[in-house]
Short mmCIF file of C-alpha atoms in Angstrom, two decimals:
data_model
loop_
_atom_site.label_atom_id
_atom_site.label_comp_id
_atom_site.label_asym_id
_atom_site.label_seq_id
_atom_site.Cartn_x
_atom_site.Cartn_y
_atom_site.Cartn_z
CA MET A 151 109.36 12.74 114.56
CA ARG A 152 106.53 14.99 113.96
CA ASN A 153 104.77 16.28 117.13
CA ARG A 154 101.32 15.78 118.10
CA SER A 155 99.95 19.08 116.85
CA ALA A 156 101.48 18.69 113.36
CA VAL A 157 100.30 15.04 113.09
CA LEU A 158 96.67 16.27 114.23
CA ARG A 159 96.65 18.99 111.73
CA PHE A 160 97.65 16.87 108.98
CA THR A 161 94.98 14.27 109.69
CA PHE A 162 92.46 17.35 109.84
CA THR A 163 93.30 18.57 106.60
CA VAL A 164 92.75 15.20 105.01
CA LEU A 165 89.58 14.69 106.93
CA LEU A 166 88.49 18.13 105.64
CA ILE A 167 89.24 16.96 102.12
CA LEU A 168 86.89 14.00 102.40
CA LEU A 169 84.28 16.01 103.83
CA VAL A 170 84.33 18.33 100.98
CA LEU A 171 83.45 15.27 98.99
CA VAL A 172 81.00 13.71 101.67
CA GLY A 173 79.78 16.38 104.22
CA CYS A 174 79.60 19.48 101.89
CA THR A 175 76.52 18.52 99.78
CA THR A 176 76.71 21.71 97.82
CA PRO A 177 79.87 22.50 95.87
CA ILE A 178 80.67 26.17 95.60
CA GLU A 179 81.88 27.71 92.33
CA PRO A 180 83.61 31.10 92.71
CA VAL A 181 81.65 33.76 91.83
CA GLN A 182 83.14 35.74 88.78
CA GLU A 183 81.17 39.04 87.85
CA GLN A 184 81.89 42.39 86.77
CA TYR A 185 79.68 45.13 88.27
CA ALA A 186 78.05 48.39 87.31
CA TYR A 187 79.28 50.72 90.25
CA LYS A 188 78.01 54.14 91.19
CA GLN A 189 81.15 56.69 91.97
CA ARG A 190 80.93 58.97 94.78
CA GLU A 191 82.86 60.96 97.21
CA LYS A 192 82.35 59.73 100.64
CA ALA A 193 83.67 60.35 104.19
CA CYS A 194 84.83 57.32 105.48
CA PHE A 195 86.11 56.70 109.08
CA PHE A 196 89.79 56.41 109.46
CA PRO A 197 91.40 54.15 112.11
CA SER A 198 90.25 56.13 115.28
CA PHE A 199 93.57 56.51 116.90
CA THR A 200 94.06 59.27 114.27
CA ASN A 201 90.78 61.35 115.32
CA GLU A 202 90.24 62.18 111.75
CA ASN A 203 88.02 61.19 108.61
CA GLU A 204 89.42 60.66 105.19
CA LYS A 205 87.73 62.09 102.26
CA THR A 206 87.81 59.51 99.39
CA GLU A 207 86.31 58.39 96.14
CA VAL A 208 84.42 55.02 96.63
CA LEU A 209 82.48 52.45 94.21
CA SER A 210 79.26 51.16 95.63
CA VAL A 211 76.61 48.58 94.22
CA SER A 212 73.90 46.46 95.47
CA THR A 213 73.86 42.80 94.65
CA ALA A 214 71.50 39.72 95.75
CA ASP A 215 74.01 39.18 98.84
CA GLY A 216 74.01 42.67 100.03
CA TYR A 217 75.29 46.33 99.46
CA PHE A 218 78.97 47.05 99.08
CA VAL A 219 81.01 49.96 99.32
CA CYS A 220 84.67 49.74 98.19
CA MET A 221 87.08 52.68 99.05
CA THR A 222 88.95 52.25 95.75
CA THR A 223 88.63 53.64 92.14
CA GLU A 224 89.92 50.51 90.54
CA ALA A 225 86.73 48.53 89.43
CA ALA A 226 88.90 45.45 88.97
CA GLN A 227 90.03 45.37 92.69
CA ALA A 228 86.31 46.13 93.68
CA ASP A 229 85.10 43.08 91.70
CA SER A 230 87.80 40.91 93.18
CA PHE A 231 86.66 41.71 96.56
CA ILE A 232 83.12 41.38 96.01
CA ASN A 233 83.23 38.12 94.18
CA ALA A 234 85.41 36.77 96.88
CA GLN A 235 82.92 37.94 99.59
CA ARG A 236 79.86 36.77 97.57
CA THR A 237 81.59 33.15 97.14
CA LEU A 238 81.98 33.24 100.93
CA LEU A 239 78.41 34.07 101.59
CA GLN A 240 77.09 31.51 99.15
CA PHE A 241 79.44 28.83 100.98
CA LEU A 242 77.86 29.88 104.36
CA ARG A 243 74.35 29.79 103.21
CA ASN A 244 74.71 26.55 101.35
CA ASN A 245 76.23 24.95 104.54
CA GLY A 246 73.50 26.21 106.91
CA VAL A 247 74.89 29.28 108.50
CA ALA A 248 72.17 31.69 109.19
CA LEU A 249 72.73 34.92 107.55
CA ARG A 250 71.32 38.52 107.76
CA GLU A 251 71.29 41.16 105.46
CA LEU A 252 74.63 43.53 106.12
CA ASN A 253 76.54 46.38 104.25
CA TYR A 254 79.84 45.35 103.40
CA VAL A 255 82.75 47.89 103.56
CA ALA A 256 85.92 47.29 101.83
CA VAL A 257 88.54 49.70 103.28
CA ASN A 258 91.76 50.87 101.73
CA PHE A 259 93.76 50.86 104.90
CA ASP A 260 95.57 48.16 106.15
CA ASP A 261 93.14 47.13 108.85
CA ASN A 262 89.98 45.07 109.24
CA PHE A 263 87.22 45.34 111.91
CA SER A 264 83.63 44.89 112.44
CA GLU A 265 80.59 46.77 113.73
CA SER A 266 77.77 44.54 113.70
CA ALA A 267 75.55 46.67 115.80
CA LYS A 268 75.37 49.00 112.75
CA ASP A 269 75.01 46.12 110.20
CA ASN A 270 78.14 47.01 108.69
CA ALA A 271 81.15 44.45 108.18
CA TYR A 272 84.46 46.48 107.37
CA ILE A 273 87.05 44.39 105.70
CA ALA A 274 90.25 45.38 104.45
CA LEU A 275 90.88 44.98 100.54
CA SER A 276 94.21 43.27 101.46
CA SER A 277 92.33 40.64 103.42
CA ALA A 278 90.37 39.34 100.44
CA SER A 279 90.53 35.77 99.97
CA THR A 280 92.09 35.07 103.33
CA TRP A 281 91.00 33.84 106.54
CA ARG A 282 90.93 37.34 107.74
CA GLN A 283 87.78 38.04 105.49
CA VAL A 284 86.06 34.81 106.90
CA LEU A 285 86.79 35.99 110.63
CA VAL A 286 85.49 39.51 110.14
CA THR A 287 82.16 38.31 108.32
CA LEU A 288 81.52 35.64 111.07
CA GLN A 289 82.17 38.40 113.80
CA ALA A 290 79.75 40.64 112.02
CA LEU A 291 77.21 37.97 111.77
CA TRP A 292 77.54 36.89 115.29
CA GLY A 293 78.49 40.05 117.00
CA ASP A 294 81.65 41.87 117.68
CA TYR A 295 82.15 40.17 120.99
CA THR A 296 81.83 36.54 120.15
CA ASP A 297 84.73 34.58 121.39
CA TYR A 298 87.67 35.25 119.31
CA GLY A 299 89.56 31.99 119.64
CA TYR A 300 86.41 30.07 118.31
CA VAL A 301 85.78 32.61 115.32
CA TYR A 302 89.47 32.61 114.47
CA ALA A 303 89.80 28.66 114.41
CA LYS A 304 86.56 28.41 112.23
CA ALA A 305 87.56 31.10 109.89
CA ASN A 306 90.59 29.05 109.09
CA ALA A 307 88.88 25.82 108.58
CA ILE A 308 86.41 27.68 106.13
CA ALA A 309 89.20 29.53 104.52
CA ALA A 310 90.85 26.08 104.07
CA GLN A 311 87.54 24.83 102.32
CA LEU A 312 87.38 27.66 99.88
CA GLY A 313 91.16 27.17 98.93
CA TRP A 314 91.89 30.73 100.58
CA GLU A 315 94.81 31.58 102.51
CA THR A 316 94.97 30.35 106.16
CA ASP A 317 97.20 31.81 109.17
CA ALA A 318 100.35 30.26 108.62
CA LEU A 319 101.64 28.89 112.08
CA GLN A 320 104.69 27.02 113.45
CA THR A 321 103.78 24.05 115.51
CA ALA A 322 104.71 23.31 119.03
CA GLU A 323 105.45 20.60 121.23
CA PRO A 324 102.36 19.53 123.25
CA SER A 325 104.35 19.54 126.60
CA ALA A 326 105.36 23.15 125.76
CA MET A 327 102.03 24.13 125.06
CA ASP A 328 100.58 22.49 128.32
CA ALA A 329 103.17 23.95 130.27
CA PHE A 330 102.62 27.40 128.93
CA PHE A 331 98.79 27.34 129.85
CA HIS A 332 99.49 25.81 133.18
CA GLU A 333 101.60 28.73 134.01
CA ASN A 334 99.37 31.31 132.28
CA PRO A 335 95.82 30.23 133.05
CA GLU A 336 94.46 33.68 132.08
CA ALA A 337 95.23 33.10 128.29
CA LEU A 338 92.87 29.93 128.35
CA ASN A 339 90.07 32.35 127.92
CA LEU A 340 91.06 32.49 124.25
CA LEU A 341 89.59 36.13 124.05
CA TYR A 342 90.69 38.90 121.88
CA PRO A 343 93.42 40.68 124.06
CA ALA A 344 95.53 37.58 124.12
CA PHE A 345 95.79 37.42 120.26
CA THR A 346 97.22 40.89 119.74
CA ALA A 347 100.65 41.98 119.85
CA ARG A 348 99.50 45.19 121.81
CA TYR A 349 98.48 43.27 124.86
CA ALA A 350 100.16 39.95 124.76
CA THR A 351 103.58 38.47 124.11
CA ASP A 352 104.44 36.76 120.66
CA GLU A 353 104.47 33.42 122.92
CA THR A 354 101.02 34.16 124.17
CA ILE A 355 99.69 34.85 120.72
CA ARG A 356 101.19 31.79 119.23
CA TYR A 357 99.90 29.46 121.90
CA SER A 358 96.42 30.77 121.87
CA LYS A 359 96.19 30.41 118.15
CA LEU A 360 97.54 26.90 118.19
CA LEU A 361 95.18 25.84 121.03
CA SER A 362 92.21 27.05 119.27
CA LEU A 363 93.05 25.46 116.28
CA ASP A 364 93.82 22.21 118.15
CA LEU A 365 90.52 22.35 119.91
CA PHE A 366 88.62 22.98 116.74
CA GLU A 367 89.91 19.74 115.29
CA GLN A 368 87.50 17.89 117.58
CA ILE A 369 84.48 19.78 116.05
CA ASN A 370 82.42 18.60 112.79
CA LEU A 371 82.57 21.77 110.79
CA TRP A 372 79.37 20.86 108.85
CA ASP A 373 77.39 20.25 111.95
CA ALA A 374 78.75 23.21 113.73
CA CYS A 375 77.82 25.44 110.47
CA LYS A 376 73.92 24.40 111.19
CA GLN A 377 74.00 25.41 114.90
CA PRO A 378 73.29 28.33 116.74
CA ILE A 379 76.39 30.38 117.65
CA GLU A 380 75.50 29.92 121.33
CA THR A 381 75.55 26.01 120.89
CA GLN A 382 78.69 25.98 119.03
CA LEU A 383 80.38 28.15 121.62
CA ASP A 384 78.96 25.82 124.43
CA ALA A 385 80.61 22.90 122.73
CA PHE A 386 83.84 24.81 122.20
CA ARG A 387 83.99 26.13 125.70
CA GLY A 388 83.30 22.37 127.11
CA LEU A 389 86.48 21.33 125.22
CA LEU A 390 88.27 24.24 126.79
CA ARG A 391 87.23 23.34 130.07
CA GLY A 392 88.24 19.81 129.40
CA TYR A 393 91.72 20.75 128.40
CA ALA A 394 92.19 23.14 131.42
CA GLY A 395 91.43 20.15 133.67
CA LYS A 396 93.88 17.88 131.74
CA ILE A 397 96.63 20.11 132.54
CA GLY A 398 95.59 20.98 135.87
CA ALA A 399 95.20 24.68 135.12
CA SER A 400 93.07 26.92 137.62
CA PHE A 401 90.72 28.40 134.72
CA SER A 402 88.22 31.10 135.27
CA PRO A 403 86.17 32.06 132.43
CA GLN A 404 85.66 35.80 131.54
CA ALA A 405 82.14 36.91 131.60
CA CYS A 406 82.69 40.23 129.75
CA GLY A 407 83.16 40.28 126.04
CA TYR A 408 86.10 41.65 123.84
CA ALA A 409 85.49 42.90 120.57
CA TYR A 410 87.87 42.55 117.67
CA ARG A 411 88.47 45.93 115.81
CA GLY A 412 91.71 45.02 113.97
CA PRO A 413 95.17 45.72 114.95
CA TYR A 414 94.96 49.51 115.11
CA GLN A 415 91.56 50.08 116.52
CA PRO A 416 90.82 50.79 120.21
CA LEU A 417 90.17 47.86 122.75
CA CYS A 418 86.41 47.32 123.13
CA ILE A 419 85.06 45.65 126.42
CA GLN A 420 81.52 44.59 126.67
CA THR A 421 80.13 44.42 130.10
CA THR A 422 76.44 43.93 131.55
CA TYR A 423 75.49 47.56 131.44
CA ALA A 424 78.19 49.24 129.44
CA THR A 425 80.53 49.18 126.53
CA HIS A 426 84.08 50.33 127.21
CA ILE A 427 86.01 51.83 124.34
CA VAL A 428 89.80 52.21 125.37
CA ASP A 429 91.42 54.65 123.37
CA HIS A 430 94.69 53.80 121.32
CA GLY A 431 97.53 54.49 123.62
CA TYR A 432 95.28 55.05 126.80
CA LYS A 433 96.96 55.73 129.99
CA ASP A 434 95.21 57.07 133.29
CA TYR A 435 95.39 60.73 133.57
CA HIS A 436 96.59 60.30 137.11
CA GLY A 437 99.50 57.78 136.23
CA ASP A 438 101.36 58.63 139.17
CA ILE A 439 98.50 56.82 141.23
CA PHE A 440 97.17 54.24 139.14
CA GLU A 441 98.95 51.42 137.36
CA ASP A 442 98.01 50.80 133.73
CA TYR A 443 94.67 49.02 133.97
CA PHE A 444 94.45 48.08 129.99
CA GLY A 445 98.30 47.44 129.68
CA ASP A 446 98.15 43.89 128.87
CA TYR A 447 95.51 41.07 128.66
CA ILE A 448 95.93 39.96 132.11
CA THR A 449 95.17 43.39 133.58
CA ILE A 450 92.55 43.78 131.03
CA TYR A 451 90.55 41.09 132.36
CA LYS A 452 90.89 42.24 135.83
CA ALA A 453 89.73 45.63 135.25
CA ALA A 454 86.70 44.47 132.95
CA GLU A 455 85.49 42.38 135.93
CA LEU A 456 86.00 45.21 138.35
CA LEU A 457 84.04 47.75 136.00
CA ASP A 458 81.39 45.12 135.29
CA GLU A 459 80.95 44.57 139.13
CA GLU A 460 80.76 48.15 140.26
CA ILE A 461 78.40 49.27 137.28
CA ALA A 462 76.19 46.16 137.90
CA ASP A 463 75.96 47.09 141.70
CA ALA A 464 74.85 50.66 141.12
CA VAL A 465 72.23 49.45 138.59
CA GLU A 466 71.09 47.05 141.12
CA ARG A 467 71.21 49.35 143.95
CA PHE A 468 68.53 51.53 142.23
CA ASP A 469 66.50 48.74 140.76
CA LEU A 470 67.04 49.62 137.25
CA GLU A 471 68.01 46.36 135.74
CA ASP A 472 65.01 46.83 133.05
CA ARG A 473 65.96 50.46 132.22
CA ALA A 474 69.71 50.88 132.45
CA GLY A 475 70.24 49.93 128.87
CA ASN A 476 73.95 49.89 127.59
CA ILE A 477 75.88 53.07 127.41
CA SER A 478 79.27 53.64 125.76
CA ILE A 479 82.10 54.81 128.25
CA ASN A 480 84.82 56.16 126.13
CA TRP A 481 88.47 55.99 127.93
CA LEU A 482 90.48 58.89 126.26
CA SER A 483 94.19 59.25 126.28
CA GLU A 484 95.29 62.81 127.09
CA GLU A 485 95.99 63.54 123.48
CA SER A 486 92.48 62.54 122.43
CA ALA A 487 91.13 64.60 125.21
CA VAL A 488 92.63 67.51 123.99
CA THR A 489 91.65 66.96 120.65
CA LYS A 490 88.12 66.31 121.43
CA PHE A 491 87.35 68.46 124.29
CA ALA A 492 90.39 70.92 124.38
CA LYS A 493 91.42 69.84 127.82
CA ARG A 494 93.57 66.87 129.31
CA HIS A 495 91.20 65.68 132.12
CA VAL A 496 87.54 64.90 131.20
CA ASN A 497 85.06 63.17 133.03
CA THR A 498 81.35 63.85 131.62
CA CYS A 499 78.40 62.00 130.39
CA TYR A 500 75.95 62.94 127.68
CA VAL A 501 72.81 61.31 128.91
CA LEU A 502 70.72 61.69 125.73
CA ARG A 503 73.29 59.99 123.62
CA GLN A 504 74.24 57.43 126.20
CA GLU A 505 78.00 58.06 126.07
CA ALA A 506 80.55 59.00 128.77
CA TYR A 507 83.98 60.22 128.42
CA VAL A 508 86.78 59.76 131.20
CA THR A 509 90.43 60.06 131.55
CA THR A 510 90.80 58.28 134.71
CA ILE A 511 89.61 55.07 136.39
CA SER A 512 88.83 56.76 139.83
CA LEU A 513 86.11 59.03 138.16
CA TYR A 514 84.17 56.61 135.62
CA LEU A 515 81.54 55.62 138.32
CA HIS A 516 80.92 59.49 138.82
CA ALA A 517 80.11 59.64 135.09
CA TYR A 518 77.89 56.39 135.18
CA TYR A 519 75.92 57.84 137.95
CA GLN A 520 74.85 60.82 135.71
CA HIS A 521 73.27 58.37 133.57
CA ILE A 522 71.67 56.76 136.48
CA GLU A 523 70.25 60.21 137.72
CA ASN A 524 68.79 60.90 134.30
CA LEU A 525 67.17 57.40 134.30
CA ILE A 526 65.45 58.06 137.84
CA ASN A 527 64.71 61.91 137.46
CA PRO A 528 65.04 62.99 133.67
CA ASP A 529 64.19 66.54 134.79
CA SER A 530 67.03 66.84 137.21
CA GLU A 531 69.01 70.30 136.35
CA MET A 532 72.71 70.73 136.67
CA SER A 533 73.35 71.70 140.27
CA TRP A 534 75.71 70.97 143.10
CA GLN A 535 72.95 68.52 144.27
CA SER A 536 73.32 66.44 140.85
CA GLN A 537 76.83 66.35 141.44
CA ALA A 538 76.51 65.27 145.14
CA PHE A 539 74.35 62.35 143.75
CA CYS A 540 77.36 61.41 141.44
CA GLU A 541 79.82 61.78 144.25
CA ILE A 542 77.95 59.29 146.53
CA GLY A 543 78.27 56.87 143.91
CA ARG A 544 82.07 57.41 143.20
CA SER A 545 82.35 56.50 146.90
CA TYR A 546 81.59 52.91 146.07
CA SER A 547 84.40 52.66 143.47
CA GLN A 548 87.27 50.88 144.55
CA PRO A 549 89.78 53.11 142.19
CA ALA A 550 88.45 56.23 143.99
CA LEU A 551 89.15 54.68 147.48
CA TYR A 552 92.51 53.43 146.26
CA ALA A 553 93.42 56.74 144.64
CA THR A 554 92.55 58.61 147.91
CA GLU A 555 94.42 56.17 150.41
CA LYS A 556 97.55 56.39 148.06
CA THR A 557 97.44 60.18 148.21
CA PHE A 558 97.11 60.45 151.80
CA THR A 559 99.55 57.79 152.71
CA GLN A 560 102.44 58.02 150.25
CA ASN A 561 102.47 61.55 149.56
CA PRO A 562 104.52 63.06 152.67
CA LYS A 563 102.98 66.42 152.48
CA TRP A 564 99.31 65.40 152.37
CA ALA A 565 99.96 62.33 154.91
CA GLU A 566 101.51 65.04 157.49
CA LEU A 567 98.51 67.40 156.84
CA PHE A 568 95.94 64.78 157.32
CA TYR A 569 97.69 63.72 160.76
CA TYR A 570 98.17 67.35 161.71
CA LEU A 571 94.43 68.28 161.31
CA THR A 572 92.78 64.78 162.58
CA GLY A 573 95.49 63.59 164.99
CA HIS A 574 95.75 60.19 163.54
CA THR A 575 97.25 58.59 160.50
CA TYR A 576 95.18 57.73 157.39
CA LYS A 577 93.72 54.19 157.23
CA ALA A 578 92.13 52.50 154.50
CA GLY A 579 88.25 52.46 154.92
CA MET A 580 85.29 54.54 154.25
CA GLU A 581 85.51 56.68 157.56
CA ASN A 582 88.87 57.96 156.62
CA TYR A 583 87.93 58.46 152.87
CA PHE A 584 84.88 60.79 154.07
CA GLU A 585 87.04 62.68 156.36
CA VAL A 586 89.62 63.54 153.62
CA PHE A 587 86.92 65.87 152.09
CA ASP A 588 86.69 67.65 155.50
CA VAL A 589 90.34 68.20 155.62
CA LEU A 590 90.37 69.46 152.10
CA VAL A 591 87.55 72.03 152.70
CA TYR A 592 89.31 73.43 156.08
CA ALA A 593 92.61 73.61 154.07
CA LEU A 594 91.50 75.40 151.20
CA ASN A 595 90.40 78.12 153.40
CA ASP A 596 87.66 79.19 151.20
CA ASP A 597 84.17 80.56 151.70
CA PHE A 598 82.39 77.13 151.72
CA ARG A 599 80.53 78.12 148.53
CA LEU A 600 78.79 75.13 146.94
CA ASP A 601 78.49 75.18 143.10
CA TYR A 602 77.99 72.73 140.26
CA HIS A 603 81.55 73.88 138.53
CA ARG A 604 83.55 74.07 141.74
CA ASP A 605 85.96 71.45 143.45
CA GLY A 606 84.00 68.33 144.26
CA ALA A 607 85.54 68.46 147.89
CA PHE A 608 83.11 71.03 149.22
CA ILE A 609 80.03 69.06 147.58
CA SER A 610 81.51 65.63 149.00
CA SER A 611 82.08 67.29 152.69
CA PHE A 612 78.68 68.53 153.01
CA THR A 613 76.89 65.54 151.42
CA HIS A 614 78.69 63.24 153.72
CA TYR A 615 77.69 65.59 156.62
CA LEU A 616 74.07 65.07 155.79
CA ILE A 617 74.60 61.35 155.29
CA LYS A 618 76.02 61.12 159.15
CA ASN A 619 72.87 63.10 160.33
CA PHE A 620 70.21 61.59 158.08
CA GLY A 621 71.36 58.36 156.46
CA GLU A 622 72.61 57.66 153.13
CA ALA A 623 69.28 56.51 151.73
CA ALA A 624 67.35 59.62 152.48
CA ILE A 625 70.15 61.71 151.20
CA THR A 626 70.83 59.91 148.02
CA ASN A 627 66.98 60.50 147.22
CA LEU A 628 67.21 64.05 148.40
CA MET A 629 70.08 64.84 145.89
CA LEU A 630 67.68 63.59 143.27
CA PHE A 631 64.91 65.72 144.28
CA PRO A 632 66.39 68.78 146.18
CA ASP A 633 62.87 70.44 146.46
CA THR A 634 61.80 67.71 148.89
CA VAL A 635 64.45 69.04 151.52
CA ILE A 636 62.11 70.22 154.31
CA ASP A 637 60.28 66.90 154.13
CA VAL A 638 63.53 64.86 154.53
CA THR A 639 65.27 67.08 156.86
CA GLY A 640 63.02 69.37 158.64
CA LYS A 641 65.31 72.24 157.63
CA THR A 642 66.03 74.62 154.72
CA TRP A 643 69.13 74.19 152.55
CA GLU A 644 70.49 77.32 153.89
CA ALA A 645 70.33 76.25 157.48
CA LEU A 646 71.87 72.87 156.74
CA GLU A 647 74.83 74.63 155.10
CA ASN A 648 75.29 76.80 157.96
CA GLU A 649 75.34 73.89 160.22
CA TRP A 650 77.97 71.94 158.10
CA LYS A 651 80.22 75.19 157.82
CA GLN A 652 80.12 75.51 161.65
CA SER A 653 81.08 71.99 162.15
CA ILE A 654 83.98 71.93 159.93
CA LEU A 655 85.21 75.25 161.80
CA GLU A 656 84.77 73.72 165.27
CA LYS A 657 86.57 70.26 164.21
CA TYR A 658 89.79 71.84 163.13
CA ALA A 659 89.64 74.86 165.27
CA GLY A 660 92.94 76.61 165.81
CA LYS A 661 94.77 74.61 163.37
CA GLU A 662 96.96 76.69 160.94
CA ILE A 663 96.99 75.84 157.32
CA PRO A 664 100.40 75.15 155.54
CA ASP A 665 101.82 77.74 153.30
CA TRP A 666 102.60 75.05 150.86
CA LEU A 667 98.92 74.37 150.08
CA SER A 668 98.83 77.89 148.19
CA GLU A 669 101.27 76.56 145.74
CA GLU A 670 99.59 73.45 144.91
CA PRO A 671 98.21 73.67 141.39
#
């Protein structure tokens, strides 16, 4: 007996054929032209995990449907791709889809991805006349972060109309699909990470695709084509919520966006005030402390919500909602960090370019505070006070708190040192978190010198000493405008530093520093 999905899909195919005759008022004749190309050498971006650019000959031509660049020297291959793309664009235009002018880049590596922000749609030559070509085009028109499940299903429906290759899938028993999503409600978001083998199991991918197609069967293709994308997504999400309710799944829609950049591109996550670009093969620099925050689609969703919440809180704290804009936070693997910066550990922000680079989640908020610092005081200079402002921000990061807690509770030597100097074991919370910096300053047995390029423990210890005496709001503002120190505290920086040094020496007076500290890297 044929299962429900198979029957529905057969019925849907028949209806589509009828709709071609009735609903689609303008038949589409395939475009068949030959083009007069310009041939030139162009540096084309290769899949980013290689960190290289590829020099190759390309063919380019302007048409009534946009500008095309094809990474091939074979005119016949370029003709075939361009004709397929123009046929698709005419189909979309004739059926009410709002188009905008784009550049179409046909790439010669087996990958396809879109960068709609740059008005470019990158499509693999191998994807010509397939559902993938439709998907990338729709993704470029509507934005990289449009719900992947919906675009995937609609791309297949349009490909079927054009007689192009659709995504071949095995069917599944409805009861098996219902059971899967009941047990795996996070997959119900039908977002990009659940559709790729890097972040999801084969079972998750198959059921996510099948559910997307089943839900789309309840949508009229021709009516949907004429509607704004947000209206289409609202209808699709309504069907998704209905399905979740039917199977009794605890469904929590994701607020973040996840871009499709092809099977070999980094994961891209759009949050309210930042775009996170996760490098191919990213693992946290402090892997001995942190789990893999981007290891699978479930951890990705949780990490994205955390990042969004903490950055949004920072923006709201300084009333910067109208000025924060959107910056790129690049999460580098150690390999990429060495390639780009010649070092394994990176935590920096280029405020003019609105880009940050980090290798560990415990420091990303520190980098974002550099961006905030520039928004509030564009004339701020590289000083230990500017670092102090960012360290204040870092103290609001859950991963930073977790890293400190794990180090001083699960590392026997550091746990023993903390107990020896303070007289009590480390307990989770801000008070013990701040005291860690005092412990480190004393244990390092240094000259207490404050410097932009030095260990952040000294800056953090002094900063929290000031916060205890004058309040966080006053000291946060002081670090942004160091020249106001006498107005805020009634003392000079030199006097404050001397008081802080004396407080540390008195707090741990007579305590010997363990020999093993000199052996720590």
